[in-house]
Coordinates of N, CA and C in Angstrom, one line a residue:
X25 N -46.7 -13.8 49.2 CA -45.9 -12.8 49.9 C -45.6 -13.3 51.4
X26 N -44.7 -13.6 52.1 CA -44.2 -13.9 53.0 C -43.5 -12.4 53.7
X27 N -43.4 -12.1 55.5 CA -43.4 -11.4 55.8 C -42.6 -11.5 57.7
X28 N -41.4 -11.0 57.7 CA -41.5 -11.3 59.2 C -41.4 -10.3 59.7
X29 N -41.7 -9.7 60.6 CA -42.2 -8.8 61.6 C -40.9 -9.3 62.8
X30 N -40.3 -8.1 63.3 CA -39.6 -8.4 64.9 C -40.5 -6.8 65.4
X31 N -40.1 -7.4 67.0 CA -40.8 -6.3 67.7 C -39.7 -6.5 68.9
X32 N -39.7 -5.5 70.2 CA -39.2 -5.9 71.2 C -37.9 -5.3 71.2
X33 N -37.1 -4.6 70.4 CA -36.0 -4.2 70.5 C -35.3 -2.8 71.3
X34 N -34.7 -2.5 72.2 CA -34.6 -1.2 72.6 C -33.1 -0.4 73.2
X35 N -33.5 0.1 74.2 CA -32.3 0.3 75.3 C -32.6 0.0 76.1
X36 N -31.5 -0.6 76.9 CA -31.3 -1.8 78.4 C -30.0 -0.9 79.0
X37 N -30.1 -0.9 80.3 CA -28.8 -0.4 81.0 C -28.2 -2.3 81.0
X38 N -26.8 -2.3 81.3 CA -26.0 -3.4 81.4 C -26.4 -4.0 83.0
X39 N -26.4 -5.4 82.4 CA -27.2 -6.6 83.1 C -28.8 -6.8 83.3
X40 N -29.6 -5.6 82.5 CA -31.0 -5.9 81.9 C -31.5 -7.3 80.9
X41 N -32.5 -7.2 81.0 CA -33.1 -8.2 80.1 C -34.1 -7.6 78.8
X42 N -33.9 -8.4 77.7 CA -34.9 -7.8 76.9 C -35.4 -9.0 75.8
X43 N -36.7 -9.2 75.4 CA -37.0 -10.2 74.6 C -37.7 -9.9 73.7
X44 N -37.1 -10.2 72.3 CA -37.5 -10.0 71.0 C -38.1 -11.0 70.7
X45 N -39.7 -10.7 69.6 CA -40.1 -11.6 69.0 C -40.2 -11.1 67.5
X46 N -40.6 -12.2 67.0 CA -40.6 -12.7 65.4 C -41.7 -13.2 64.9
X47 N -42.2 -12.5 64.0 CA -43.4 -13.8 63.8 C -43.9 -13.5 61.6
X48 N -44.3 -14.6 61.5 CA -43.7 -14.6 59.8 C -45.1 -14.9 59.6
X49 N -46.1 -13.9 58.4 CA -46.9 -14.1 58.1 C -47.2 -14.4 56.1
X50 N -48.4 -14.9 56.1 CA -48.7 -15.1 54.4 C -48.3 -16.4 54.0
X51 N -48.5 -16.7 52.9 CA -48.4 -17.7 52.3 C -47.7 -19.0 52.9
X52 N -47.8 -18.9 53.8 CA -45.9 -20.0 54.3 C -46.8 -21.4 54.4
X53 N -46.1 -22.4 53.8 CA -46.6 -23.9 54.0 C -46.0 -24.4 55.4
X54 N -44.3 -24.5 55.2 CA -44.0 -25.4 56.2 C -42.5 -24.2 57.0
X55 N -42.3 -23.8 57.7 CA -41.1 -23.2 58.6 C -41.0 -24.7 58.6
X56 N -39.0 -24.8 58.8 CA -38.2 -25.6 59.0 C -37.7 -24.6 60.0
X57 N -36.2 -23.9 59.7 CA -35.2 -23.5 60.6 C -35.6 -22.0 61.2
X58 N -35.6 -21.4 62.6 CA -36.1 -19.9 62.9 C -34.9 -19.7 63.6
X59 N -34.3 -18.3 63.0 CA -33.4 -18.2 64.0 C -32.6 -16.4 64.1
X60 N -32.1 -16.1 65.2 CA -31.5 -14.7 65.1 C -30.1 -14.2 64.7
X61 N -30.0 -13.2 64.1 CA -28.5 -13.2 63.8 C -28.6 -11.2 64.0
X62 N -27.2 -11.1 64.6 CA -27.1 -9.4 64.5 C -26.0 -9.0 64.3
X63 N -26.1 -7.5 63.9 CA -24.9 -7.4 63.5 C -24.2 -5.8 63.6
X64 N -23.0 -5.7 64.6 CA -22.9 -4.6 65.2 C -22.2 -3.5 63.9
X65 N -21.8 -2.4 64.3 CA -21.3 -1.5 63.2 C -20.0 -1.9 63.2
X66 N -19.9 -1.9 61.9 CA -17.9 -2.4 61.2 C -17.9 -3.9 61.4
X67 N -19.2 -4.7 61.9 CA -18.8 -5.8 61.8 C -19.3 -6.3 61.4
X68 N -19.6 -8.1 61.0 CA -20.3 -8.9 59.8 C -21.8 -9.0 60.6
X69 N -22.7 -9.6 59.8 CA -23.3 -10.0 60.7 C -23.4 -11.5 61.2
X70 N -23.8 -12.0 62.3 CA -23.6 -13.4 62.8 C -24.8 -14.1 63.7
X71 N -24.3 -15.3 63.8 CA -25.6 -16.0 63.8 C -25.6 -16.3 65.3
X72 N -26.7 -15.8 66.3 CA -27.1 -15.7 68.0 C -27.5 -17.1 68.0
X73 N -28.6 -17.3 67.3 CA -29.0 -18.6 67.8 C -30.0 -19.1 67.0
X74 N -30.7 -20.0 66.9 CA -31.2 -20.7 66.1 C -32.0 -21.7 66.2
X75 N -33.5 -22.3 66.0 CA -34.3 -23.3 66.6 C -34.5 -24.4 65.0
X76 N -34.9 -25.5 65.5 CA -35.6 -26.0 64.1 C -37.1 -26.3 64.3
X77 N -37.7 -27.1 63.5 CA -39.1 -27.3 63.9 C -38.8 -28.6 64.9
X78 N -37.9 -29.2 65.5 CA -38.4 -30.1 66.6 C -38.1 -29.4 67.2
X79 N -37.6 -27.8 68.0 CA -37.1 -27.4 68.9 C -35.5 -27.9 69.4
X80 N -34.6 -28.1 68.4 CA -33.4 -28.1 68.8 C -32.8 -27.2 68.8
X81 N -32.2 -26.4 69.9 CA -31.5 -25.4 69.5 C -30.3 -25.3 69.6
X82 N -29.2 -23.8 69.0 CA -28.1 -23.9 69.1 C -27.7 -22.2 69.1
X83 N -26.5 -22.3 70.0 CA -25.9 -20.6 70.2 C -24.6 -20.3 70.1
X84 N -24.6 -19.3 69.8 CA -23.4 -18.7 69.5 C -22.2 -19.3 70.9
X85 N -21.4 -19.1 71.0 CA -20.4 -19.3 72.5 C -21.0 -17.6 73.0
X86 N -20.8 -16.6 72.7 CA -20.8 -15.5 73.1 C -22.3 -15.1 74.3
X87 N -22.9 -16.3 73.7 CA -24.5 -15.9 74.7 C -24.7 -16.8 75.1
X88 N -24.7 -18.0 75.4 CA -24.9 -19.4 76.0 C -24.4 -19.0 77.5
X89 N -25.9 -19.3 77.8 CA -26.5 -19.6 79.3 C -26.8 -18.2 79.3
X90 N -26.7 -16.7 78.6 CA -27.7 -15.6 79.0 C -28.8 -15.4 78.0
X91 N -28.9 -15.9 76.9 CA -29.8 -16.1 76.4 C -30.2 -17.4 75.8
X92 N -31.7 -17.1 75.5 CA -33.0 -18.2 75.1 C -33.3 -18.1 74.0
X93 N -33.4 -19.1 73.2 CA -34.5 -19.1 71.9 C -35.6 -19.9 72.2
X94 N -36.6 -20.0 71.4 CA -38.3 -20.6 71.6 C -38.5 -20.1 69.9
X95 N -39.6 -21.3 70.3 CA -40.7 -20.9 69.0 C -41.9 -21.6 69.2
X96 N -43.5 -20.8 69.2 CA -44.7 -21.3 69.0 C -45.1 -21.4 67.4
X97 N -44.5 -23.0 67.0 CA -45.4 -23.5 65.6 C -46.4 -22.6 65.0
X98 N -47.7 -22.9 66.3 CA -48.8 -22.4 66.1 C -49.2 -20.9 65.6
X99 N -48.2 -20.3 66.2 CA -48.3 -18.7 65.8 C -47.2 -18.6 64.7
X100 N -46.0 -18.9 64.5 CA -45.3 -18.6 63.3 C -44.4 -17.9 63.9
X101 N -44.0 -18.0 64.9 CA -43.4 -16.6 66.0 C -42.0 -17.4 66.7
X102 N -40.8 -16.6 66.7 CA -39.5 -17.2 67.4 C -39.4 -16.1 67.6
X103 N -39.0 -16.3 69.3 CA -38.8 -15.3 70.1 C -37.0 -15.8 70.6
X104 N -36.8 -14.4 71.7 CA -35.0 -14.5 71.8 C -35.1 -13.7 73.3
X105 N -35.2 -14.6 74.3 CA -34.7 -13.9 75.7 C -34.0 -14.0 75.8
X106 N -33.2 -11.9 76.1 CA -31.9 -12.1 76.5 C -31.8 -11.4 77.9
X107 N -30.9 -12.1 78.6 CA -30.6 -11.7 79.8 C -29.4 -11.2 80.1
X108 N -29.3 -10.9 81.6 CA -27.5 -10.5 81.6 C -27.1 -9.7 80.9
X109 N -27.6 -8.7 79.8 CA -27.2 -8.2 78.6 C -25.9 -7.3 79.0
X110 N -25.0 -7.3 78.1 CA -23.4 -6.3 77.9 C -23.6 -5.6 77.2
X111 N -23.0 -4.5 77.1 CA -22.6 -3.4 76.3 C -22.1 -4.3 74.9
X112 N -21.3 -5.1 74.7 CA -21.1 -5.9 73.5 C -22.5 -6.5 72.7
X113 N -23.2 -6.6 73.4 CA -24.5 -7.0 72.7 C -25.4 -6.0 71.9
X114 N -24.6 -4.8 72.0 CA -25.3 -4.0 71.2 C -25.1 -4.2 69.8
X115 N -26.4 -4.4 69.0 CA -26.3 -4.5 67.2 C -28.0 -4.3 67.1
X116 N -27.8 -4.5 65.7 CA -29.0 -4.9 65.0 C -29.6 -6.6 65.1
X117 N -30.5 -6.3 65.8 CA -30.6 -7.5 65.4 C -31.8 -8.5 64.4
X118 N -31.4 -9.3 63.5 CA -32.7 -9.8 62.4 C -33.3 -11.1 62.4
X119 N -34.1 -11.2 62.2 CA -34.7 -12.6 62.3 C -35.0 -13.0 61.4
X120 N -34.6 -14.7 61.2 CA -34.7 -14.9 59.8 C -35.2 -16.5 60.2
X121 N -35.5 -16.9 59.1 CA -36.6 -18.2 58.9 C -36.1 -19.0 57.2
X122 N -36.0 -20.3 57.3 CA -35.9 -21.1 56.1 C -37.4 -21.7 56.0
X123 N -38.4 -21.6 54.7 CA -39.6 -21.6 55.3 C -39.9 -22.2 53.8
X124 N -40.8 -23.4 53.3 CA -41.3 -23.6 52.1 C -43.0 -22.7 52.1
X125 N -43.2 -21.7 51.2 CA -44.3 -21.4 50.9 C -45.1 -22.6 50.0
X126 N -46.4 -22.0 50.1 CA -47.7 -23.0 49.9 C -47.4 -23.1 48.4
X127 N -47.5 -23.7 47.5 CA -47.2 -24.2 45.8 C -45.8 -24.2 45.7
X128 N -44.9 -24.2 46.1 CA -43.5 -24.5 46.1 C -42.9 -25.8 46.6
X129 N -42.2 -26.2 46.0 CA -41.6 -27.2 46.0 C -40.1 -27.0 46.7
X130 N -39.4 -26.4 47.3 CA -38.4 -25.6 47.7 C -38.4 -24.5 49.2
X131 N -37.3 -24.9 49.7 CA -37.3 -23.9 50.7 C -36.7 -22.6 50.4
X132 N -36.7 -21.4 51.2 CA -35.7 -20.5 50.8 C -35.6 -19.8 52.6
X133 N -34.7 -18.9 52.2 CA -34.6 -17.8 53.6 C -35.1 -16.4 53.6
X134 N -35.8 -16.0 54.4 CA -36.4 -15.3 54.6 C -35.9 -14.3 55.7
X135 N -35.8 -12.5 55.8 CA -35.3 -12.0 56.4 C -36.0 -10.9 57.5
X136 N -36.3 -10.6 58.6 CA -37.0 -9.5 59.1 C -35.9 -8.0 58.6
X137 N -36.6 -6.9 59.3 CA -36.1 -5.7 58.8 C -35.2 -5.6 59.6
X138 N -35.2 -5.9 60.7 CA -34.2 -5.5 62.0 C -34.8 -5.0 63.0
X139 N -34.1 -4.5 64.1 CA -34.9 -3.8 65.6 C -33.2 -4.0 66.3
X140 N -32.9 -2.3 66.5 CA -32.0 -2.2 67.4 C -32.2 -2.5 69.0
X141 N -31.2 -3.2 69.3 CA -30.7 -3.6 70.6 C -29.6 -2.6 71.1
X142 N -29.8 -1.8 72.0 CA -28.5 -1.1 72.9 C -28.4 -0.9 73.9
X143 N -27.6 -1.4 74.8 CA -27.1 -2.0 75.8 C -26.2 -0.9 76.7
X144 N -26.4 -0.2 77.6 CA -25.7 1.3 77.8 C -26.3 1.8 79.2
X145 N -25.7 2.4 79.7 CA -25.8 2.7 81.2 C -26.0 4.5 80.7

């Protein structure tokens, strides 16, 4: 059983900061890709940002230069500082991981529950 946990989600007045973490427990052999995706009401959900295991990352256009992705290997944990935050950055947001568990031969993706983000004066 594999498991990801987010924490850190809340209400921010506009131009606050807030940072979510992630962290995936149980059986997991190898994490490859960790990354965030949210998704506001009436619309899809989409992908914030994203790390791999050498720490390359990549972002959306909509958040580049106010927010950060990271990941500690060692703990199993990708975290997402955001700064500057807008009223547009209100959603759900989920964290998800492409991760091979221990006796498997294959990767798959893996989803957190979510943790609301709202952004509001």
């Amino acid at each position: 059983q594999v498991q990801l946990v987010e924490s850190g989600g809340g209400l921010v007045q506009p131009g606050g900061s807030l940072r979510l973490s992630c962290a995936a427990s149980g059986s997991i052999a190898t994490i490859y890709t960790m990354g965030w995706y949210r998704q506001a009401p009436g619309k899809q959900r989409e992908l914030v940002a994203g790390i791999n295991s050498g720490g390359s990352t990549n972002y959306a256009d909509s958040v580049k230069g106010r927010f950060t992705i990271s990941r500690d290997n060692a703990k199993n944990t990708v975290y997402l500082q955001m700064n500057s935050l807008k009223p547009e950055d209100t959603a759900v947001y989920y964290c998800n991981a492409d991760l091979r568990r221990v006796g498997s031969i294959r990767s798959y993706a893996y989803w957190g529950q979510g943790t609301q983000v709202t952004v509001s004066s």
